[in-house]
CSV table of C-alpha atoms and ligand atoms in Angstrom, one decimal:
chain,number,residue,atom,x,y,z
N,1,MET,CA,-2.7,-12.8,-29.3
N,2,ASP,CA,0.9,-11.6,-29.1
N,3,PRO,CA,2.1,-12.1,-25.5
N,4,VAL,CA,4.7,-9.4,-26.1
N,5,ARG,CA,1.8,-6.9,-26.4
N,6,ASN,CA,-0.2,-8.3,-23.5
N,7,PRO,CA,-1.2,-5.2,-21.5
N,8,TYR,CA,-2.4,-6.8,-18.3
N,9,SER,CA,-0.3,-6.7,-15.2
N,10,PRO,CA,-1.1,-9.2,-12.4
N,11,GLY,CA,1.4,-8.7,-9.6
N,12,ALA,CA,2.0,-6.9,-6.3
N,13,GLY,CA,2.2,-3.2,-6.9
N,14,ARG,CA,2.4,-3.4,-10.7
N,15,LYS,CA,1.0,-0.3,-12.4
N,16,PRO,CA,-2.1,-1.3,-14.4
N,17,ALA,CA,-2.3,0.0,-18.0
N,18,ALA,CA,-5.6,1.5,-17.0
N,19,LEU,CA,-6.1,2.6,-13.4
N,20,VAL,CA,-9.8,2.6,-13.0
N,21,GLY,CA,-12.4,3.4,-10.3
N,22,ARG,CA,-10.1,5.4,-8.1
N,23,ASP,CA,-11.0,8.9,-9.3
N,24,ASP,CA,-12.4,10.1,-5.9
N,25,ALA,CA,-9.3,9.2,-4.0
N,26,LEU,CA,-7.0,10.7,-6.7
N,27,LYS,CA,-9.0,13.9,-6.8
N,28,ALA,CA,-8.9,14.2,-3.0
N,29,TRP,CA,-5.1,13.8,-3.1
N,30,ALA,CA,-4.7,16.3,-6.0
N,31,THR,CA,-6.8,18.8,-4.0
N,32,ALA,CA,-4.7,18.2,-0.9
N,33,LEU,CA,-1.5,18.8,-2.8
N,34,GLN,CA,-2.7,22.2,-4.1
N,35,ARG,CA,-4.1,23.2,-0.7
N,36,ALA,CA,-0.8,22.4,1.0
N,37,GLU,CA,1.0,24.5,-1.5
N,38,ARG,CA,-1.2,27.4,-0.4
N,39,GLY,CA,-0.5,26.8,3.2
N,40,ARG,CA,-3.7,24.8,4.0
N,41,ALA,CA,-2.9,21.6,5.7
N,42,ASP,CA,-5.0,18.4,5.5
N,43,GLN,CA,-5.2,15.4,7.7
N,44,PRO,CA,-3.4,12.2,6.7
N,45,PHE,CA,-4.9,9.9,4.1
N,46,VAL,CA,-5.5,6.3,5.1
N,47,LEU,CA,-6.0,3.7,2.3
N,48,TYR,CA,-7.1,0.3,3.7
N,49,GLY,CA,-8.4,-2.9,2.2
N,50,LEU,CA,-7.8,-6.6,1.4
N,51,ARG,CA,-4.8,-8.0,-0.5
N,52,GLY,CA,-4.8,-7.3,-4.2
N,53,VAL,CA,-7.4,-4.5,-4.3
N,54,GLY,CA,-4.9,-1.9,-5.4
N,55,LYS,CA,-3.6,0.0,-2.4
N,56,THR,CA,0.0,0.0,-3.4
N,57,VAL,CA,-0.8,1.0,-7.0
N,58,LEU,CA,-2.9,3.9,-5.7
N,59,LEU,CA,-0.3,5.0,-3.2
N,60,SER,CA,2.3,5.0,-6.0
N,61,GLU,CA,0.0,7.1,-8.1
N,62,PHE,CA,-0.2,9.6,-5.1
N,63,ARG,CA,3.6,9.6,-5.2
N,64,ARG,CA,3.7,10.2,-9.0
N,65,ASN,CA,1.3,13.1,-8.6
N,66,ALA,CA,3.4,14.7,-5.9
N,67,VAL,CA,6.6,14.2,-7.8
N,68,LYS,CA,5.1,15.8,-10.9
N,69,ARG,CA,4.6,18.9,-8.7
N,70,ASN,CA,8.2,18.7,-7.7
N,71,TRP,CA,7.4,17.8,-4.1
N,72,ILE,CA,9.9,16.2,-1.8
N,73,VAL,CA,8.5,12.7,-1.7
N,74,ALA,CA,9.4,9.5,0.3
N,75,GLN,CA,7.5,6.3,-0.3
N,76,ILE,CA,8.4,3.3,2.0
N,77,GLU,CA,7.1,-0.1,2.8
N,78,ALA,CA,7.0,-1.1,6.4
N,79,GLY,CA,7.6,-4.7,7.6
N,80,SER,CA,10.8,-5.5,5.8
N,81,GLY,CA,12.7,-5.9,9.0
N,82,LYS,CA,14.0,-2.3,8.8
N,83,THR,CA,13.0,0.5,11.2
N,84,LEU,CA,10.9,3.4,10.3
N,85,ARG,CA,13.9,5.6,11.0
N,86,GLU,CA,16.1,3.8,8.5
N,87,LEU,CA,13.4,3.4,5.8
N,88,LEU,CA,12.5,7.1,5.9
N,89,GLY,CA,16.1,8.2,6.1
N,90,GLU,CA,17.1,6.2,3.0
N,91,ALA,CA,14.0,7.1,1.0
N,92,LEU,CA,14.7,10.8,1.5
N,93,TYR,CA,18.3,10.8,0.4
N,94,GLU,CA,17.6,10.9,-3.4
N,95,PRO,CA,15.0,13.6,-3.4
N,96,LEU,CA,17.3,15.7,-1.2
N,97,ALA,CA,20.3,15.1,-3.3
N,98,GLU,CA,18.4,16.3,-6.3
N,99,LEU,CA,17.5,19.5,-4.5
N,100,ALA,CA,20.9,20.2,-3.1
N,101,ARG,CA,22.8,22.8,-5.2
N,102,PRO,CA,25.2,25.7,-4.7
N,103,GLY,CA,23.2,28.8,-3.7
N,104,ALA,CA,20.5,26.7,-2.1
N,105,GLY,CA,18.2,28.7,0.2
N,106,LYS,CA,18.9,28.9,3.9
N,107,ARG,CA,16.1,26.5,4.9
N,108,LEU,CA,17.1,23.9,2.4
N,109,VAL,CA,20.7,24.1,3.7
N,110,ARG,CA,19.4,23.7,7.2
N,111,ALA,CA,17.2,20.7,6.2
N,112,LEU,CA,20.2,19.0,4.5
N,113,ARG,CA,22.3,19.5,7.7
N,114,THR,CA,19.5,18.0,9.7
N,115,ALA,CA,19.2,15.1,7.3
N,116,LEU,CA,22.9,14.4,7.8
N,117,SER,CA,22.4,14.2,11.5
N,118,PHE,CA,19.4,11.9,11.0
N,119,LYS,CA,21.4,9.6,8.8
N,120,ALA,CA,24.1,9.4,11.5
N,121,SER,CA,21.5,8.4,14.1
N,122,TYR,CA,21.0,5.0,12.5
N,123,ASP,CA,24.1,4.5,10.4
N,124,THR,CA,27.4,5.4,12.0
N,125,SER,CA,29.6,4.1,9.2
N,126,GLY,CA,28.0,5.7,6.3
N,127,THR,CA,27.5,9.3,5.5
N,128,TRP,CA,25.9,11.4,2.8
N,129,THR,CA,27.5,14.1,0.7
N,130,PHE,CA,25.2,16.5,-1.0
N,131,GLY,CA,28.1,18.0,-2.8
N,132,LEU,CA,27.9,21.0,-0.4
N,133,ASP,CA,30.0,22.1,2.5
N,134,LEU,CA,27.4,22.0,5.4
N,135,SER,CA,29.9,22.2,8.2
N,136,GLY,CA,29.0,25.8,9.1
N,137,ALA,CA,25.3,25.4,8.4
N,138,GLU,CA,22.5,25.6,11.0
N,139,GLY,CA,20.4,22.6,11.6
N,140,GLY,CA,21.4,19.1,12.7
N,141,GLY,CA,20.3,17.6,16.0
N,142,ALA,CA,18.1,14.9,14.6
N,143,ASP,CA,20.3,12.3,16.3
N,144,THR,CA,19.2,12.1,19.9
N,145,GLY,CA,18.1,8.5,19.4
N,146,ILE,CA,14.6,9.4,20.4
N,147,LEU,CA,12.5,8.7,17.4
N,148,ASP,CA,9.8,11.3,18.2
N,149,THR,CA,12.3,14.1,18.6
N,150,ASP,CA,14.5,13.2,15.6
N,151,LEU,CA,11.8,12.5,13.1
N,152,LYS,CA,9.8,15.6,14.1
N,153,LYS,CA,12.9,17.7,13.7
N,154,LEU,CA,13.7,16.2,10.3
N,155,LEU,CA,10.2,16.4,8.9
N,156,ARG,CA,9.7,20.0,10.2
N,157,ASP,CA,13.0,21.2,8.7
N,158,LEU,CA,12.1,19.4,5.4
N,159,SER,CA,8.7,21.0,5.3
N,160,GLU,CA,10.2,24.4,5.8
N,161,ALA,CA,12.7,23.7,3.0
N,162,ALA,CA,9.8,22.5,0.8
N,163,GLU,CA,8.0,25.7,1.5
N,164,GLU,CA,11.0,27.7,0.6
N,165,GLU,CA,11.1,25.8,-2.7
N,166,GLY,CA,7.4,26.5,-3.3
N,167,VAL,CA,6.4,22.9,-3.0
N,168,GLY,CA,5.5,20.4,-0.2
N,169,LEU,CA,6.7,17.3,1.5
N,170,ALA,CA,4.8,13.9,1.0
N,171,ILE,CA,5.4,10.9,3.2
N,172,LEU,CA,3.8,7.7,1.9
N,173,ILE,CA,3.9,4.5,4.0
N,174,ASP,CA,2.7,1.2,2.6
N,175,GLU,CA,1.9,-1.9,4.8
N,176,ALA,CA,1.6,0.6,7.7
N,177,GLN,CA,0.0,-2.1,9.9
N,178,ASP,CA,3.5,-3.5,10.2
N,179,LEU,CA,5.0,-0.5,11.9
N,180,THR,CA,5.7,-1.0,15.6
N,181,VAL,CA,3.4,0.6,18.0
N,182,ASP,CA,6.1,3.2,18.9
N,183,GLU,CA,6.6,4.0,15.2
N,184,LEU,CA,2.9,4.3,14.6
N,185,THR,CA,2.4,6.6,17.6
N,186,THR,CA,5.3,8.7,16.5
N,187,ILE,CA,4.2,9.1,12.9
N,188,CYS,CA,0.6,9.9,14.0
N,189,THR,CA,1.8,12.5,16.4
N,190,ILE,CA,3.9,14.2,13.8
N,191,ALA,CA,1.3,13.9,11.1
N,192,HIS,CA,-1.2,15.5,13.5
N,193,ALA,CA,1.2,18.3,14.4
N,194,ALA,CA,1.9,18.9,10.7
N,195,ALA,CA,-1.8,19.3,10.0
N,196,GLN,CA,-2.4,21.5,13.1
N,197,ASP,CA,0.6,23.8,12.5
N,198,GLU,CA,0.0,23.9,8.8
N,199,TRP,CA,3.3,22.5,7.5
N,200,PRO,CA,3.1,22.0,3.8
N,201,ALA,CA,3.3,18.3,4.4
N,202,LEU,CA,1.0,15.4,3.5
N,203,PHE,CA,1.0,11.9,4.9
N,204,ALA,CA,-0.7,8.8,3.4
N,205,PHE,CA,-0.8,5.4,4.9
N,206,ALA,CA,-1.8,2.2,3.2
N,207,GLY,CA,-2.5,-1.2,4.7
N,208,LEU,CA,-4.8,-4.0,5.6
N,209,PRO,CA,-8.4,-3.6,6.8
N,210,SER,CA,-7.1,-3.7,10.4
N,211,LEU,CA,-5.2,-0.4,9.9
N,212,PRO,CA,-7.9,2.0,11.0
N,213,ARG,CA,-8.3,0.2,14.3
N,214,ILE,CA,-4.5,-0.1,14.8
N,215,LEU,CA,-4.1,3.7,14.2
N,216,ALA,CA,-7.0,4.5,16.6
N,217,GLU,CA,-5.3,2.4,19.3
N,218,ALA,CA,-2.0,4.1,18.6
N,219,LYS,CA,-3.3,7.6,18.9
N,220,SER,CA,-6.7,8.9,19.6
N,221,TYR,CA,-6.6,11.8,17.1
N,222,ALA,CA,-6.0,9.3,14.4
N,223,GLU,CA,-9.9,9.4,14.3
N,224,ARG,CA,-9.6,12.6,12.4
N,225,PHE,CA,-7.6,11.1,9.6
N,226,GLN,CA,-9.2,10.7,6.1
N,227,TYR,CA,-10.1,7.0,5.7
N,228,SER,CA,-10.8,5.4,2.3
N,229,LYS,CA,-11.7,1.8,2.1
N,230,ILE,CA,-10.2,0.5,-1.1
N,231,GLN,CA,-12.5,-2.2,-2.5
N,232,GLN,CA,-13.5,-4.1,-5.6
N,233,ILE,CA,-13.8,-1.8,-8.7
N,234,ASP,CA,-17.2,-0.1,-9.1
N,235,GLU,CA,-19.7,-1.8,-11.4
N,236,ASN,CA,-20.0,1.2,-13.6
N,237,VAL,CA,-16.3,1.4,-14.6
N,238,VAL,CA,-14.9,-2.1,-14.0
N,239,ALA,CA,-15.2,-3.1,-17.7
N,240,GLU,CA,-12.7,-0.4,-18.5
N,241,ALA,CA,-10.0,-2.3,-16.6
N,242,LEU,CA,-10.2,-4.8,-19.4
N,243,THR,CA,-11.3,-2.8,-22.5
N,244,ILE,CA,-9.0,0.3,-22.2
N,245,PRO,CA,-5.7,-1.7,-22.1
N,246,ALA,CA,-6.9,-3.8,-25.0
N,247,ALA,CA,-7.9,-0.9,-27.1
N,248,GLN,CA,-4.5,0.7,-26.6
N,249,GLU,CA,-3.1,-2.5,-28.3
N,250,ASP,CA,-5.7,-2.4,-31.1
N,251,ALA,CA,-7.8,-5.3,-29.7
N,252,GLN,CA,-11.4,-5.4,-28.5
N,253,TRP,CA,-13.5,-7.4,-26.1
N,254,ASP,CA,-16.9,-8.8,-26.9
N,255,ASP,CA,-19.4,-7.6,-24.3
N,256,ASP,CA,-20.2,-11.1,-23.1
N,257,ALA,CA,-16.5,-11.9,-22.8
N,258,VAL,CA,-16.1,-8.8,-20.5
N,259,ALA,CA,-19.2,-9.7,-18.5
N,260,LEU,CA,-17.8,-13.2,-17.9
N,261,VAL,CA,-14.4,-12.1,-16.7
N,262,VAL,CA,-15.9,-9.3,-14.6
N,263,ALA,CA,-18.3,-11.8,-12.9
N,264,LYS,CA,-15.6,-14.4,-12.3
N,265,SER,CA,-13.2,-11.8,-10.9
N,266,GLY,CA,-15.7,-10.5,-8.3
N,267,ARG,CA,-14.3,-7.1,-9.6
N,268,TYR,CA,-11.1,-7.6,-7.6
N,269,PRO,CA,-8.3,-5.8,-9.4
N,270,TYR,CA,-5.7,-8.6,-9.0
N,271,PHE,CA,-8.1,-11.2,-10.5
N,272,LEU,CA,-9.1,-8.9,-13.4
N,273,GLN,CA,-5.4,-8.5,-14.3
N,274,GLN,CA,-4.7,-12.2,-14.1
N,275,TYR,CA,-7.8,-13.3,-16.1
N,276,GLY,CA,-7.2,-10.5,-18.6
N,277,GLN,CA,-3.6,-11.6,-19.1
N,278,GLU,CA,-4.5,-15.3,-19.7
N,279,THR,CA,-7.5,-14.5,-21.9
N,280,TRP,CA,-5.3,-12.3,-24.1
N,281,ASN,CA,-2.8,-15.1,-24.5
N,282,VAL,CA,-5.4,-17.7,-25.5
N,283,ALA,CA,-7.3,-15.4,-27.8
N,284,ALA,CA,-6.7,-15.5,-31.6
N,285,GLY,CA,-7.9,-11.8,-31.7
N,286,PRO,CA,-8.3,-9.1,-32.6
N,287,VAL,CA,-11.7,-9.6,-31.0
N,288,ILE,CA,-11.7,-11.4,-27.7
N,289,THR,CA,-14.7,-13.8,-27.5
N,290,GLU,CA,-16.7,-15.4,-24.6
N,291,SER,CA,-15.0,-18.7,-25.3
N,292,ASP,CA,-11.6,-17.1,-25.0
N,293,ALA,CA,-12.7,-15.6,-21.7
N,294,GLU,CA,-13.8,-19.0,-20.5
N,295,ARG,CA,-10.4,-20.5,-21.2
N,296,GLY,CA,-8.7,-17.5,-19.8
N,297,VAL,CA,-10.5,-17.7,-16.5
N,298,LEU,CA,-9.6,-21.4,-16.2
N,299,GLN,CA,-6.0,-20.8,-16.9
N,300,GLY,CA,-6.1,-17.7,-14.7
N,301,ASN,CA,-7.4,-19.8,-11.8
N,302,ASN,CA,-4.5,-22.1,-12.3
N,303,GLN,CA,-2.1,-19.2,-12.2
N,304,LEU,CA,-3.7,-17.8,-9.1
N,305,ASP,CA,-3.6,-21.2,-7.3
N,306,ASN,CA,0.0,-21.6,-8.2
N,307,GLY,CA,1.1,-18.1,-7.4
N,308,PHE,CA,-1.1,-15.6,-5.6
N,309,PHE,CA,-2.7,-18.1,-3.2
N,310,ARG,CA,0.1,-20.7,-3.1
N,311,ALA,CA,2.8,-18.2,-2.1
N,312,ARG,CA,0.8,-17.2,0.9
N,313,TRP,CA,-0.2,-20.8,1.8
N,314,ASP,CA,3.4,-21.9,1.7
N,315,ARG,CA,4.4,-19.1,4.0
N,316,ALA,CA,2.4,-20.8,6.8
N,317,THR,CA,3.8,-23.6,9.0
N,318,PRO,CA,1.9,-26.9,9.2
N,319,ALA,CA,0.4,-25.8,12.5
N,320,GLU,CA,-0.7,-22.5,11.0
N,321,GLN,CA,-2.1,-24.3,8.0
N,322,GLN,CA,-4.3,-26.4,10.3
N,323,TYR,CA,-5.5,-23.1,11.9
N,324,LEU,CA,-6.3,-21.7,8.4
N,325,ARG,CA,-8.2,-24.8,7.5
N,326,ALA,CA,-10.3,-24.5,10.6
N,327,MET,CA,-10.9,-20.8,9.7
N,328,ALA,CA,-11.8,-21.6,6.1
N,329,VAL,CA,-15.0,-23.3,7.1
N,330,ASP,CA,-16.5,-19.9,7.7
N,331,GLY,CA,-15.4,-18.5,4.3
N,332,ASP,CA,-13.2,-15.4,3.7
N,333,ALA,CA,-14.9,-13.4,6.4
N,334,GLY,CA,-13.7,-15.8,9.0
N,335,GLY,CA,-15.3,-16.0,12.5
N,336,PRO,CA,-14.7,-16.0,16.2
N,337,SER,CA,-11.3,-17.3,17.2
N,338,SER,CA,-13.0,-19.2,20.1
N,339,GLU,CA,-15.0,-21.3,17.5
N,340,ILE,CA,-11.9,-22.0,15.5
N,341,ALA,CA,-10.2,-23.2,18.7
N,342,ALA,CA,-13.2,-25.4,19.4
N,343,ARG,CA,-13.0,-26.9,16.0
N,344,LEU,CA,-9.4,-27.8,16.6
N,345,GLY,CA,-10.2,-29.2,20.0
N,346,LYS,CA,-7.9,-26.6,21.7
N,347,LYS,CA,-8.2,-23.8,24.2
N,348,PRO,CA,-8.2,-20.3,22.5
N,349,GLN,CA,-5.3,-19.1,24.6
N,350,SER,CA,-3.1,-22.0,23.4
N,351,LEU,CA,-3.7,-20.9,19.8
N,352,GLY,CA,-2.7,-17.3,20.6
N,353,PRO,CA,0.8,-17.5,19.2
N,354,THR,CA,-0.4,-19.3,16.0
N,355,ARG,CA,-3.0,-16.6,15.4
N,356,ALA,CA,-0.4,-13.8,16.2
N,357,SER,CA,2.1,-15.3,13.8
N,358,LEU,CA,-0.5,-15.5,11.0
N,359,ILE,CA,-1.4,-11.9,11.6
N,360,ALA,CA,2.3,-10.9,11.5
N,361,LYS,CA,2.6,-12.7,8.2
N,362,GLY,CA,-0.3,-10.7,6.8
N,363,LEU,CA,-2.5,-13.7,6.0
N,364,ILE,CA,-5.3,-13.0,8.5
N,365,TYR,CA,-6.4,-9.9,10.4
N,366,ALA,CA,-8.7,-9.1,13.3
N,367,PRO,CA,-11.6,-7.1,12.0
N,368,GLU,CA,-12.7,-6.7,15.6
N,369,HIS,CA,-11.5,-8.2,18.9
N,370,GLY,CA,-12.0,-12.0,19.0
N,371,ILE,CA,-12.7,-12.3,15.3
N,372,VAL,CA,-10.3,-13.4,12.5
N,373,ALA,CA,-10.7,-13.0,8.8
N,374,PHE,CA,-8.6,-13.7,5.7
N,375,THR,CA,-6.7,-10.8,4.2
N,376,VAL,CA,-6.8,-12.5,0.8
N,377,PRO,CA,-10.1,-12.7,-1.2
N,378,GLY,CA,-10.8,-16.2,-2.3
N,379,MET,CA,-8.3,-17.8,0.3
N,380,ALA,CA,-11.0,-19.9,2.0
N,381,ALA,CA,-12.0,-21.5,-1.3
N,382,PHE,CA,-8.4,-22.1,-2.2
N,383,ILE,CA,-7.8,-23.9,1.1
N,384,GLY,CA,-10.8,-26.0,0.4
N,385,ARG,CA,-9.1,-27.1,-2.8
N,386,GLN,CA,-5.9,-28.3,-0.9
N,387,ILE,CA,-5.7,-31.9,-0.1
N,388,ASP,CA,-5.2,-32.6,3.6
N,389,ALA,CA,-1.6,-33.0,4.6
J,1,LIG,N1,-7.6,0.6,-10.1
J,1,LIG,C1,-7.1,-0.5,-10.7
J,1,LIG,N2,-7.5,-0.8,-11.9
J,1,LIG,C2,-7.0,-1.9,-12.5
J,1,LIG,N3,-6.1,-2.7,-12.0
J,1,LIG,C3,-5.6,-2.4,-10.8
J,1,LIG,C4,-6.1,-1.3,-10.1
J,1,LIG,N4,-5.5,-1.3,-8.9
J,1,LIG,C5,-4.7,-2.3,-8.8
J,1,LIG,N5,-4.7,-3.0,-10.0
J,1,LIG,C6,-4.0,-4.3,-10.2
J,1,LIG,O1,-4.3,-5.2,-9.1
J,1,LIG,C7,-3.1,-5.8,-8.7
J,1,LIG,C8,-2.9,-5.6,-7.2
J,1,LIG,O2,-2.5,-4.2,-7.0
J,1,LIG,P1,-1.7,-3.8,-5.6
J,1,LIG,O3,-0.5,-4.6,-5.6
J,1,LIG,O4,-1.7,-2.3,-5.6
J,1,LIG,O5,-2.7,-4.3,-4.5
J,1,LIG,P2,-2.5,-4.2,-2.9
J,1,LIG,O6,-3.9,-3.8,-2.4
J,1,LIG,O7,-1.4,-3.3,-2.6
J,1,LIG,O8,-2.3,-5.7,-2.5
J,1,LIG,P3,-1.4,-6.2,-1.2
J,1,LIG,O9,-2.3,-6.0,0.0
J,1,LIG,O10,-1.1,-7.6,-1.5
J,1,LIG,O11,-0.1,-5.4,-1.1
J,1,LIG,C9,-2.0,-5.4,-9.6
J,1,LIG,O12,-1.8,-6.4,-10.6
J,1,LIG,C10,-2.5,-4.1,-10.2
J,1,LIG,O13,-2.0,-3.9,-11.5
J,2,LIG,MG1,0.3,-3.6,-1.6
């Protein structure tokens, strides 16, 4: 069928034509937004799960919902080599610039002044102009250089400004496991203070399955956060990830074609999108048949091997690839790092740096101490398909 009208969207963070199976999380977020507007604070949301399950897409939907309600919203991705201070500062500029206007309320003016000082704390050469003279305004002081002090001041002033505007403040952090321990501790402390002191502020963190443990280690009251494990799409609705986008383009799926793709995908969103895309392209249409689906899955697997898996495999050094091979024996769920070391004929301690580097690259994670697992579903089988170097 016409590739121009292909409605499937494999790719990191790409919005699917039909976002299915996430109603509970979306409803909880929508409720929290309305509660915050009425002065009822909720604990931070934490979305965690494997690569390609749809965390970023869900977090972006959280953002859209907050933006629709005219909230002040910043969405950032940790781990790009920039500090939390800089990422948040830059992400807040645009929403603040949009709010800034002559006759702005006292709290908004104060928040803008504080934001200027925050900007100065990490960027001495650049400055912001909101088109207002803020020289005589209250506020400022978010430039002590102590992250805890500066960020708390900024987010509190912003929350008060949001309240004055009749909205709230939403801070969304993707790949949160990549924040430094200091940054995590700081943001947890502030998020907790926000919930306790009833600021109209909501926080959401997304990241790998190790995120709940990392948060708990950073700060004990992170136990009170609202954790949602993002997984494969529920059996009852998974078919809709294929059928709704097709119907929107005047095409249909045969039931057995859907069943085949669903089964082969393991109900993982990324794989559904990839198989859906390939199947669409090979099908003559307007009805997608089982034999189309068979060819689509074959081609989809090629695409996954050359893209989704390959990109991650190539990120590992030869020594790291050896480690991953030894891990792959146990399947995606991995196993004890001591056994992996034994397989490689090495002492576990000597492999510590390799393991740490693979964790930093987001390829593996530690579900518990002494255990390592793949963050990417299907990675172990992919490695099995690679010819030994
Ligand atoms: N609920 C959903 N329904 C249908 N497709 C989805 C859904 N969620 C995500 N997808 C699709 O799955 C793919 C992966 O989504 P996303 O990038 O959000 O995953 P992720 O969990 O953030 O992965 P990573 O850990 O690699 O960042 C995208 O192609 C997206 O379109
Ligand atoms: Mg993501």
